[in-house]
Amino acid sequence: MKDTYESPLASRYASREMLYLFSPDKKFTTWHRLWIALARAEMELGLPITQAQIDEMERERDHIDYDLAAQKEKELRHDVMAHIHAYGAHCPSAMPIIHLGATSCYVGDNTDVILMKEGLQLIRDKLVRVLASLARFAGRYKALPTLGYTHYQAAQMVTVGKRATLWMNELLSDLEEVEYRLDHLKLLGCKGTTGTQASFLELFAGDQEKVRQLDRKIAVEMGFGPDQVQPVTGQTYSRKVDAAILATLSGIAQSAHKFATDLRLLCHMKEIEEPFEKHQVGSSAMPYKRNPMRSERICALARYVMADSLNPAMTASVQWFERTLDDSANKRISVSEAFLAVDAILNLYENVASNLVVHEKVIAKHIQEELPFMATENILMDAVKAGGDRQALHERIRTHSLAAGSRVKDEGKDNDLLERIAADPAFGLTREQILRHLDPADYIGCCPEQVERFLRDCIQPVLEKYAGALAGHSAEIMV
């Protein structure tokens, strides 16, 4: 059936692994795991819960009775209570102790943290794969001269590989942000309705150490360190956590947008293009076109993420006292969709970066159109060494440059600046002496060495640290 709205993030863009992470199956099996962790910790701390009850819960851990849950939610108007009843129906002996002492945020918020953690791990690995693709590209073209641009006007030369390191350096910063978020992400734990843990203090007959141990045991079972639990909360973890994580995702989107925009400009100049498949259609009207549609899609999705990152920031700012519920509907959409969109962006980024097409002859042609202007400083130095007046020659170069520029822009002819200078007796230089300044490699400065150092000192350690992320993976483009 196709008569109901479906999100393009699910149907067109995001990968299967990220879609699964934010699926109902993953969400509700995580709720089950949290209920098992709670019961197990409570049993170990002395509450009258049996191993048989936990074993029963374990057997049904991955079984979600969606029909019964939907029936119960329609009756109870509460999603967590609906799933408690649905789970308990298949774990009858454990039903009395499922969710013991907890509030809805125990499963809801802890699951959100777990999903964001696993989502960041997927994003981290994809960032590493993009860096690996760009590293190969940068290494291959580390010494290939190309025009550098400031204000999108031709400036001093760089190299194709050096420009790629600028894209990589931003992604490296994003990777560090992701690592920071993963290192500092903490579970809500078991805090109760206003964060006081009063219900658990009652269950453990006033033993505060057991209440503390409950948090620690649950954290360890759910894959966190014993101290990776929020020290103080209201009913929910601070929504600033969501805002911080989406700010990190927004940073990735910003970096990807910069790359894709640069590439779209390079495609226009026909210097570097994204991959274009054998039967790919560039335009329904103009069959000759090779539109950079993947880069355009990166920019489109990146803008969405950057705008979406404002949602949790606004939500965090208006949480009243120990909790309010105007966060829930927004969180369900904004957080998951940010992850799905960044996942799609990085899949596209890796695909494009792995298959960039470099047109070296076009790059060389563009260099030759601008190189005479860049060579004038070196020509000036030679003329001064031969006895010329620096200030007078500077004025002569300015005059010749304006005339040559007018010839190029107003008449559509070739740049004849060097011929003008060679014919000017004030410079005292032969045409051969002038033309020796036209080797583009003389104008790229330290670019090759910068690329080599950057790849060796900054990128290689990352690729070695996350070698597992590089094994057997390739970018998945859904449509």
Short mmCIF file of C-alpha atoms in Angstrom, two decimals:
data_model
loop_
_atom_site.label_atom_id
_atom_site.label_comp_id
_atom_site.label_asym_id
_atom_site.label_seq_id
_atom_site.Cartn_x
_atom_site.Cartn_y
_atom_site.Cartn_z
CA MET A 1 0.00 0.00 0.00
CA LYS A 2 1.25 3.48 -0.90
CA ASP A 3 -1.62 5.63 0.38
CA THR A 4 0.11 6.78 3.59
CA TYR A 5 2.93 9.25 4.06
CA GLU A 6 6.35 7.70 4.48
CA SER A 7 9.51 9.53 5.44
CA PRO A 8 12.05 9.81 2.60
CA LEU A 9 14.73 9.29 5.25
CA ALA A 10 13.40 5.76 5.64
CA SER A 11 12.34 5.00 2.08
CA ARG A 12 15.19 6.67 0.16
CA TYR A 13 18.16 7.86 2.15
CA ALA A 14 19.26 6.23 5.41
CA SER A 15 21.07 2.89 5.65
CA ARG A 16 19.44 -0.29 6.87
CA GLU A 17 21.65 -0.40 9.95
CA MET A 18 20.62 3.09 11.07
CA LEU A 19 16.98 2.42 10.23
CA TYR A 20 17.08 -0.68 12.40
CA LEU A 21 18.64 1.27 15.26
CA PHE A 22 15.62 3.58 15.42
CA SER A 23 13.08 0.87 14.64
CA PRO A 24 10.30 -0.31 16.98
CA ASP A 25 12.02 -3.71 17.28
CA LYS A 26 15.21 -2.14 18.59
CA LYS A 27 13.35 0.24 20.88
CA PHE A 28 11.11 -2.29 22.54
CA THR A 29 13.68 -5.07 22.84
CA THR A 30 15.84 -2.48 24.60
CA TRP A 31 12.95 -1.77 26.94
CA HIS A 32 12.85 -5.51 27.68
CA ARG A 33 16.61 -5.58 28.32
CA LEU A 34 16.25 -2.66 30.72
CA TRP A 35 13.46 -4.40 32.61
CA ILE A 36 15.62 -7.53 32.85
CA ALA A 37 18.58 -5.46 34.07
CA LEU A 38 16.39 -3.80 36.69
CA ALA A 39 14.99 -7.09 37.94
CA ARG A 40 18.39 -8.76 38.01
CA ALA A 41 19.96 -5.86 39.95
CA GLU A 42 17.06 -5.78 42.41
CA MET A 43 17.39 -9.54 42.95
CA GLU A 44 21.14 -9.28 43.53
CA LEU A 45 20.53 -6.49 46.04
CA GLY A 46 18.14 -8.61 48.08
CA LEU A 47 14.61 -8.06 46.79
CA PRO A 48 12.34 -11.14 46.55
CA ILE A 49 12.82 -11.76 42.85
CA THR A 50 13.76 -15.22 41.61
CA GLN A 51 16.13 -16.41 38.94
CA ALA A 52 13.22 -18.27 37.38
CA GLN A 53 11.39 -14.98 36.86
CA ILE A 54 14.45 -13.45 35.21
CA ASP A 55 14.94 -16.54 33.06
CA GLU A 56 11.36 -16.23 31.89
CA MET A 57 11.93 -12.59 30.97
CA GLU A 58 15.13 -13.53 29.14
CA ARG A 59 13.28 -16.14 27.08
CA GLU A 60 10.80 -13.51 25.89
CA ARG A 61 13.35 -10.70 25.57
CA ASP A 62 13.14 -10.40 21.79
CA HIS A 63 9.43 -11.20 21.48
CA ILE A 64 7.33 -8.06 21.05
CA ASP A 65 3.58 -8.67 20.95
CA TYR A 66 2.66 -5.58 18.94
CA ASP A 67 -1.00 -6.49 18.59
CA LEU A 68 -1.50 -6.87 22.34
CA ALA A 69 0.55 -3.73 23.04
CA ALA A 70 -1.59 -1.72 20.60
CA GLN A 71 -4.76 -3.10 22.19
CA LYS A 72 -3.53 -2.19 25.67
CA GLU A 73 -2.35 1.29 24.62
CA LYS A 74 -5.78 2.01 23.15
CA GLU A 75 -7.29 0.96 26.48
CA LEU A 76 -4.74 2.52 28.86
CA ARG A 77 -3.57 5.50 26.78
CA HIS A 78 -0.02 4.87 28.00
CA ASP A 79 2.65 3.28 25.82
CA VAL A 80 4.92 2.05 28.62
CA MET A 81 2.08 0.46 30.58
CA ALA A 82 0.82 -1.14 27.37
CA HIS A 83 4.18 -2.82 26.81
CA ILE A 84 4.45 -3.89 30.44
CA HIS A 85 1.16 -5.74 30.04
CA ALA A 86 2.17 -7.18 26.67
CA TYR A 87 5.52 -8.39 28.03
CA GLY A 88 3.94 -9.67 31.21
CA ALA A 89 1.34 -11.65 29.29
CA HIS A 90 4.18 -13.80 27.95
CA CYS A 91 6.10 -13.79 31.27
CA PRO A 92 3.26 -14.49 33.73
CA SER A 93 5.46 -15.40 36.69
CA ALA A 94 7.54 -12.23 36.18
CA MET A 95 4.58 -9.92 35.60
CA PRO A 96 4.37 -8.79 39.27
CA ILE A 97 7.98 -7.55 39.29
CA ILE A 98 8.38 -6.02 35.82
CA HIS A 99 9.10 -2.27 36.15
CA LEU A 100 9.27 -2.56 39.95
CA GLY A 101 9.89 0.87 41.46
CA ALA A 102 10.47 2.51 38.08
CA THR A 103 8.81 5.29 36.14
CA SER A 104 8.25 5.47 32.39
CA CYS A 105 11.46 7.42 31.87
CA TYR A 106 13.43 4.45 33.18
CA VAL A 107 12.82 2.62 29.90
CA GLY A 108 12.17 5.67 27.70
CA ASP A 109 15.13 7.84 28.60
CA ASN A 110 17.65 5.06 29.11
CA THR A 111 16.69 3.61 25.74
CA ASP A 112 17.15 7.01 24.12
CA VAL A 113 20.67 7.25 25.55
CA ILE A 114 21.51 3.72 24.42
CA LEU A 115 20.24 4.37 20.89
CA MET A 116 22.13 7.65 20.66
CA LYS A 117 25.29 5.90 21.85
CA GLU A 118 24.97 3.18 19.23
CA GLY A 119 24.04 5.77 16.62
CA LEU A 120 27.16 7.80 17.40
CA GLN A 121 29.25 4.65 17.07
CA LEU A 122 27.83 4.06 13.59
CA ILE A 123 28.45 7.69 12.68
CA ARG A 124 32.00 7.49 14.04
CA ASP A 125 32.81 4.48 11.88
CA LYS A 126 31.37 6.16 8.80
CA LEU A 127 33.42 9.29 9.47
CA VAL A 128 36.51 7.09 9.59
CA ARG A 129 35.63 5.53 6.25
CA VAL A 130 35.15 8.92 4.65
CA LEU A 131 38.53 9.99 6.03
CA ALA A 132 40.13 6.86 4.59
CA SER A 133 38.66 7.61 1.14
CA LEU A 134 39.81 11.22 1.23
CA ALA A 135 43.25 10.15 2.49
CA ARG A 136 43.76 7.97 -0.57
CA PHE A 137 42.66 10.84 -2.78
CA ALA A 138 44.88 13.40 -1.02
CA GLY A 139 47.91 11.14 -1.18
CA ARG A 140 47.46 10.51 -4.88
CA TYR A 141 47.10 14.20 -5.77
CA LYS A 142 49.31 15.76 -3.10
CA ALA A 143 51.55 17.47 -5.70
CA LEU A 144 49.05 18.18 -8.49
CA PRO A 145 48.91 21.98 -8.80
CA THR A 146 45.53 23.66 -9.01
CA LEU A 147 44.30 27.20 -8.65
CA GLY A 148 43.52 28.25 -5.12
CA TYR A 149 40.62 30.63 -4.63
CA THR A 150 39.83 33.40 -2.19
CA HIS A 151 36.45 35.13 -2.61
CA TYR A 152 36.06 32.62 -5.47
CA GLN A 153 38.68 34.58 -7.35
CA ALA A 154 41.89 32.94 -8.48
CA ALA A 155 44.60 33.37 -5.84
CA GLN A 156 47.87 31.56 -5.16
CA MET A 157 48.07 27.97 -6.22
CA VAL A 158 47.48 24.98 -3.98
CA THR A 159 47.32 21.29 -4.89
CA VAL A 160 44.32 19.03 -5.36
CA GLY A 161 45.53 16.89 -2.46
CA LYS A 162 46.07 19.88 -0.17
CA ARG A 163 42.51 21.05 -0.75
CA ALA A 164 41.29 17.58 0.24
CA THR A 165 43.14 17.90 3.57
CA LEU A 166 40.99 20.93 4.36
CA TRP A 167 37.88 18.79 3.99
CA MET A 168 39.51 16.09 6.10
CA ASN A 169 40.60 18.46 8.84
CA GLU A 170 37.00 19.50 9.44
CA LEU A 171 35.89 15.87 9.58
CA LEU A 172 38.70 15.15 12.01
CA SER A 173 37.30 17.84 14.28
CA ASP A 174 33.85 16.25 13.95
CA LEU A 175 35.30 12.86 14.85
CA GLU A 176 36.85 14.30 17.99
CA GLU A 177 33.45 15.74 18.91
CA VAL A 178 31.79 12.35 18.43
CA GLU A 179 34.46 10.69 20.58
CA TYR A 180 33.88 13.29 23.29
CA ARG A 181 30.14 12.69 23.27
CA LEU A 182 30.63 8.92 23.49
CA ASP A 183 33.10 9.28 26.35
CA HIS A 184 30.76 11.54 28.32
CA LEU A 185 27.37 10.00 27.57
CA LYS A 186 25.62 8.75 30.71
CA LEU A 187 22.49 6.75 31.42
CA LEU A 188 19.60 8.19 33.37
CA GLY A 189 19.67 5.14 35.63
CA CYS A 190 16.82 4.62 38.12
CA LYS A 191 15.85 8.01 39.49
CA GLY A 192 12.09 7.83 39.97
CA THR A 193 9.35 10.36 39.37
CA THR A 194 11.19 13.49 40.49
CA GLY A 195 14.72 12.17 40.54
CA THR A 196 14.84 11.49 44.30
CA GLN A 197 14.92 7.66 44.03
CA ALA A 198 12.38 7.62 46.84
CA SER A 199 10.59 4.50 45.56
CA PHE A 200 13.86 2.54 45.49
CA LEU A 201 14.85 3.80 48.93
CA GLU A 202 11.52 2.41 50.15
CA LEU A 203 12.12 -0.94 48.39
CA PHE A 204 15.56 -1.25 50.01
CA ALA A 205 14.34 -0.24 53.46
CA GLY A 206 16.30 3.00 53.56
CA ASP A 207 19.63 1.51 52.40
CA GLN A 208 21.08 4.32 50.28
CA GLU A 209 24.10 2.28 49.25
CA LYS A 210 21.85 -0.32 47.62
CA VAL A 211 20.03 2.44 45.79
CA ARG A 212 23.39 3.65 44.47
CA GLN A 213 24.44 0.13 43.54
CA LEU A 214 21.21 -0.33 41.59
CA ASP A 215 22.22 2.44 39.19
CA ARG A 216 25.72 1.05 38.81
CA LYS A 217 24.61 -2.54 38.15
CA ILE A 218 22.11 -1.48 35.50
CA ALA A 219 24.72 0.69 33.78
CA VAL A 220 27.20 -2.17 33.55
CA GLU A 221 24.63 -4.60 32.19
CA MET A 222 23.61 -2.09 29.53
CA GLY A 223 27.17 -1.61 28.32
CA PHE A 224 28.18 1.49 30.26
CA GLY A 225 30.76 1.97 32.97
CA PRO A 226 29.59 1.80 36.60
CA ASP A 227 30.02 5.56 36.92
CA GLN A 228 28.41 6.43 33.57
CA VAL A 229 25.12 7.33 35.22
CA GLN A 230 23.76 10.83 35.66
CA PRO A 231 24.59 11.90 39.23
CA VAL A 232 21.46 14.04 39.64
CA THR A 233 18.34 14.38 37.51
CA GLY A 234 14.68 15.21 37.62
CA GLN A 235 12.45 12.53 36.21
CA THR A 236 14.36 12.77 32.91
CA TYR A 237 17.99 13.25 31.99
CA SER A 238 18.75 16.85 31.07
CA ARG A 239 17.54 17.59 27.55
CA LYS A 240 20.80 19.47 27.04
CA VAL A 241 22.22 16.01 26.28
CA ASP A 242 20.05 15.82 23.17
CA ALA A 243 20.97 19.38 22.24
CA ALA A 244 24.69 18.63 22.57
CA ILE A 245 24.49 15.46 20.49
CA LEU A 246 22.52 17.13 17.72
CA ALA A 247 24.99 20.02 17.77
CA THR A 248 27.68 17.41 17.07
CA LEU A 249 25.61 15.98 14.22
CA SER A 250 25.06 19.50 12.92
CA GLY A 251 28.84 19.97 12.87
CA ILE A 252 29.18 16.91 10.63
CA ALA A 253 26.47 18.31 8.37
CA GLN A 254 28.33 21.62 8.15
CA SER A 255 31.55 19.88 7.12
CA ALA A 256 29.78 17.75 4.54
CA HIS A 257 27.97 20.78 3.13
CA LYS A 258 31.31 22.58 2.70
CA PHE A 259 32.79 19.60 0.83
CA ALA A 260 29.74 19.17 -1.37
CA THR A 261 29.57 22.88 -2.17
CA ASP A 262 33.24 22.94 -3.15
CA LEU A 263 32.68 19.91 -5.35
CA ARG A 264 29.64 21.45 -7.02
CA LEU A 265 31.77 24.48 -7.92
CA LEU A 266 34.56 22.23 -9.20
CA CYS A 267 32.03 20.28 -11.27
CA HIS A 268 30.91 23.55 -12.83
CA MET A 269 34.52 24.27 -13.77
CA LYS A 270 34.86 20.69 -15.08
CA GLU A 271 37.97 20.16 -12.95
CA ILE A 272 36.72 17.47 -10.53
CA GLU A 273 33.44 15.59 -10.74
CA GLU A 274 31.52 13.18 -8.60
CA PRO A 275 31.02 9.67 -9.99
CA PHE A 276 28.54 9.37 -12.84
CA GLU A 277 27.33 5.87 -13.63
CA LYS A 278 27.06 4.37 -17.11
CA HIS A 279 23.27 4.59 -17.38
CA GLN A 280 22.76 7.55 -15.03
CA VAL A 281 20.51 10.33 -16.38
CA GLY A 282 21.65 13.86 -15.58
CA SER A 283 18.51 15.65 -16.72
CA SER A 284 15.12 14.58 -18.06
CA ALA A 285 15.25 17.48 -20.53
CA MET A 286 18.94 17.83 -21.35
CA PRO A 287 20.59 14.45 -21.94
CA TYR A 288 24.11 15.92 -22.10
CA LYS A 289 24.06 17.11 -18.50
CA ARG A 290 26.06 15.60 -15.62
CA ASN A 291 24.41 17.22 -12.65
CA PRO A 292 26.25 16.69 -9.32
CA MET A 293 23.11 15.25 -7.75
CA ARG A 294 24.86 13.40 -4.92
CA SER A 295 26.63 16.52 -3.77
CA GLU A 296 23.37 18.44 -4.08
CA ARG A 297 21.65 15.82 -1.94
CA ILE A 298 24.39 16.12 0.67
CA CYS A 299 23.76 19.86 0.83
CA ALA A 300 20.00 19.38 1.03
CA LEU A 301 20.17 16.88 3.89
CA ALA A 302 22.88 18.89 5.65
CA ARG A 303 20.66 21.97 5.73
CA TYR A 304 17.90 19.85 7.21
CA VAL A 305 20.18 18.62 10.01
CA MET A 306 21.48 22.08 10.79
CA ALA A 307 17.94 23.41 11.12
CA ASP A 308 16.79 20.32 13.04
CA SER A 309 19.52 20.80 15.64
CA LEU A 310 17.60 23.82 16.94
CA ASN A 311 14.72 21.59 18.09
CA PRO A 312 16.38 19.99 21.13
CA ALA A 313 18.06 23.28 22.00
CA MET A 314 14.66 24.94 22.29
CA THR A 315 13.24 21.90 24.07
CA ALA A 316 16.05 21.94 26.65
CA SER A 317 15.39 25.59 27.42
CA VAL A 318 11.72 25.11 28.39
CA GLN A 319 11.76 22.02 30.60
CA TRP A 320 9.84 23.01 33.73
CA PHE A 321 11.28 21.96 37.08
CA GLU A 322 11.65 18.15 37.38
CA ARG A 323 9.91 17.33 34.08
CA THR A 324 7.32 18.33 31.50
CA LEU A 325 6.01 16.40 28.52
CA ASP A 326 6.39 18.89 25.70
CA ASP A 327 9.72 17.23 24.92
CA SER A 328 8.41 13.79 23.97
CA ALA A 329 6.75 14.34 20.59
CA ASN A 330 9.59 16.61 19.46
CA LYS A 331 12.30 14.18 20.61
CA ARG A 332 10.74 11.26 18.78
CA ILE A 333 11.13 13.13 15.50
CA SER A 334 14.11 15.47 15.84
CA VAL A 335 16.67 13.12 17.37
CA SER A 336 16.00 10.07 15.22
CA GLU A 337 15.74 12.06 11.99
CA ALA A 338 19.02 13.87 12.68
CA PHE A 339 20.77 10.52 12.99
CA LEU A 340 19.07 9.14 9.87
CA ALA A 341 19.96 12.23 7.84
CA VAL A 342 23.61 12.32 8.94
CA ASP A 343 23.84 8.61 8.19
CA ALA A 344 22.59 9.31 4.66
CA ILE A 345 24.99 12.24 4.29
CA LEU A 346 28.01 10.15 5.23
CA ASN A 347 26.96 7.31 2.94
CA LEU A 348 26.85 9.80 0.07
CA TYR A 349 30.08 11.46 1.18
CA GLU A 350 31.97 8.16 1.22
CA ASN A 351 30.54 7.13 -2.13
CA VAL A 352 31.56 10.41 -3.76
CA ALA A 353 34.96 10.67 -2.07
CA SER A 354 35.84 7.13 -3.10
CA ASN A 355 35.15 7.77 -6.78
CA LEU A 356 36.12 11.36 -7.53
CA VAL A 357 37.05 12.02 -11.15
CA VAL A 358 39.93 14.48 -11.68
CA HIS A 359 40.32 16.17 -15.08
CA GLU A 360 43.99 17.11 -14.98
CA LYS A 361 44.11 18.75 -18.41
CA VAL A 362 41.26 21.10 -17.56
CA ILE A 363 43.00 22.01 -14.30
CA ALA A 364 46.22 22.68 -16.23
CA LYS A 365 44.33 24.84 -18.75
CA HIS A 366 42.86 26.97 -15.99
CA ILE A 367 46.28 27.34 -14.38
CA GLN A 368 47.81 28.55 -17.62
CA GLU A 369 45.09 31.18 -17.94
CA GLU A 370 46.05 32.67 -14.56
CA LEU A 371 49.71 31.75 -14.18
CA PRO A 372 51.06 34.81 -16.03
CA PHE A 373 49.57 37.06 -13.34
CA MET A 374 51.06 34.91 -10.56
CA ALA A 375 54.46 34.83 -12.23
CA THR A 376 54.82 38.61 -12.24
CA GLU A 377 56.26 38.78 -8.73
CA ASN A 378 59.12 36.45 -9.63
CA ILE A 379 59.63 38.26 -12.95
CA LEU A 380 59.80 41.54 -11.06
CA MET A 381 62.52 40.16 -8.79
CA ASP A 382 64.57 39.00 -11.79
CA ALA A 383 64.26 42.40 -13.46
CA VAL A 384 65.35 44.19 -10.29
CA LYS A 385 68.36 41.90 -10.00
CA ALA A 386 69.25 42.86 -13.58
CA GLY A 387 69.34 46.50 -12.51
CA GLY A 388 65.76 47.65 -12.88
CA ASP A 389 63.86 50.08 -10.61
CA ARG A 390 61.43 48.09 -8.49
CA GLN A 391 58.80 50.85 -8.18
CA ALA A 392 58.88 51.75 -11.84
CA LEU A 393 58.67 48.11 -12.90
CA HIS A 394 55.80 47.50 -10.50
CA GLU A 395 53.85 50.24 -12.26
CA ARG A 396 54.73 48.77 -15.67
CA ILE A 397 53.42 45.34 -14.54
CA ARG A 398 50.21 46.92 -13.26
CA THR A 399 49.63 48.65 -16.58
CA HIS A 400 50.37 45.52 -18.62
CA SER A 401 48.16 43.38 -16.31
CA LEU A 402 45.18 45.67 -16.79
CA ALA A 403 45.63 45.58 -20.55
CA ALA A 404 45.98 41.78 -20.60
CA GLY A 405 42.97 41.40 -18.30
CA SER A 406 40.88 43.57 -20.61
CA ARG A 407 41.95 41.43 -23.57
CA VAL A 408 40.79 38.28 -21.75
CA LYS A 409 37.53 39.62 -20.33
CA ASP A 410 36.41 42.12 -22.94
CA GLU A 411 37.68 40.48 -26.11
CA GLY A 412 37.62 36.79 -25.11
CA LYS A 413 41.23 36.32 -26.19
CA ASP A 414 44.21 34.58 -24.60
CA ASN A 415 46.23 36.12 -21.78
CA ASP A 416 49.21 37.86 -23.45
CA LEU A 417 50.69 39.44 -20.31
CA LEU A 418 54.05 37.69 -20.60
CA GLU A 419 54.42 38.67 -24.23
CA ARG A 420 53.80 42.29 -23.26
CA ILE A 421 56.43 42.13 -20.54
CA ALA A 422 58.95 40.41 -22.83
CA ALA A 423 58.46 43.16 -25.39
CA ASP A 424 58.96 45.93 -22.80
CA PRO A 425 62.65 46.99 -22.75
CA ALA A 426 62.26 48.36 -19.23
CA PHE A 427 62.48 44.79 -17.88
CA GLY A 428 65.60 43.80 -19.78
CA LEU A 429 64.55 40.12 -19.85
CA THR A 430 64.33 37.73 -22.75
CA ARG A 431 61.21 35.72 -23.49
CA GLU A 432 63.05 32.56 -22.39
CA GLN A 433 64.00 34.16 -19.07
CA ILE A 434 60.36 35.06 -18.48
CA LEU A 435 58.87 31.71 -19.54
CA ARG A 436 61.01 29.78 -17.07
CA HIS A 437 58.68 31.14 -14.39
CA LEU A 438 55.73 29.20 -15.81
CA ASP A 439 56.22 25.89 -14.03
CA PRO A 440 53.13 25.50 -11.77
CA ALA A 441 55.13 23.33 -9.36
CA ASP A 442 57.15 26.42 -8.40
CA TYR A 443 54.02 28.02 -6.91
CA ILE A 444 52.57 25.33 -4.63
CA GLY A 445 54.74 26.09 -1.61
CA CYS A 446 54.79 23.34 1.01
CA CYS A 447 51.61 21.63 -0.20
CA PRO A 448 53.04 18.13 -0.86
CA GLU A 449 54.91 18.09 2.44
CA GLN A 450 51.87 19.42 4.32
CA VAL A 451 49.74 16.65 2.86
CA GLU A 452 52.30 13.99 3.78
CA ARG A 453 52.64 15.25 7.35
CA PHE A 454 48.88 15.57 7.80
CA LEU A 455 48.21 12.06 6.55
CA ARG A 456 51.05 10.59 8.62
CA ASP A 457 50.56 12.48 11.87
CA CYS A 458 46.82 13.14 11.98
CA ILE A 459 44.99 10.64 9.78
CA GLN A 460 47.00 7.43 9.96
CA PRO A 461 46.65 7.15 13.78
CA VAL A 462 42.86 7.44 13.39
CA LEU A 463 42.75 4.79 10.67
CA GLU A 464 44.85 2.47 12.83
CA LYS A 465 42.74 3.12 15.93
CA TYR A 466 39.52 2.29 14.08
CA ALA A 467 40.86 -0.33 11.70
CA GLY A 468 37.76 -2.44 12.32
CA ALA A 469 35.58 0.27 10.78
CA LEU A 470 37.42 -0.11 7.48
CA ALA A 471 37.03 -3.86 7.08
CA GLY A 472 34.58 -5.02 4.44
CA HIS A 473 32.44 -1.91 4.32
CA SER A 474 31.37 0.28 1.42
CA ALA A 475 29.00 3.20 1.18
CA GLU A 476 25.35 2.20 0.74
CA ILE A 477 23.33 4.53 -1.45
CA MET A 478 19.66 3.66 -1.17
CA VAL A 479 18.41 5.63 -4.21
#
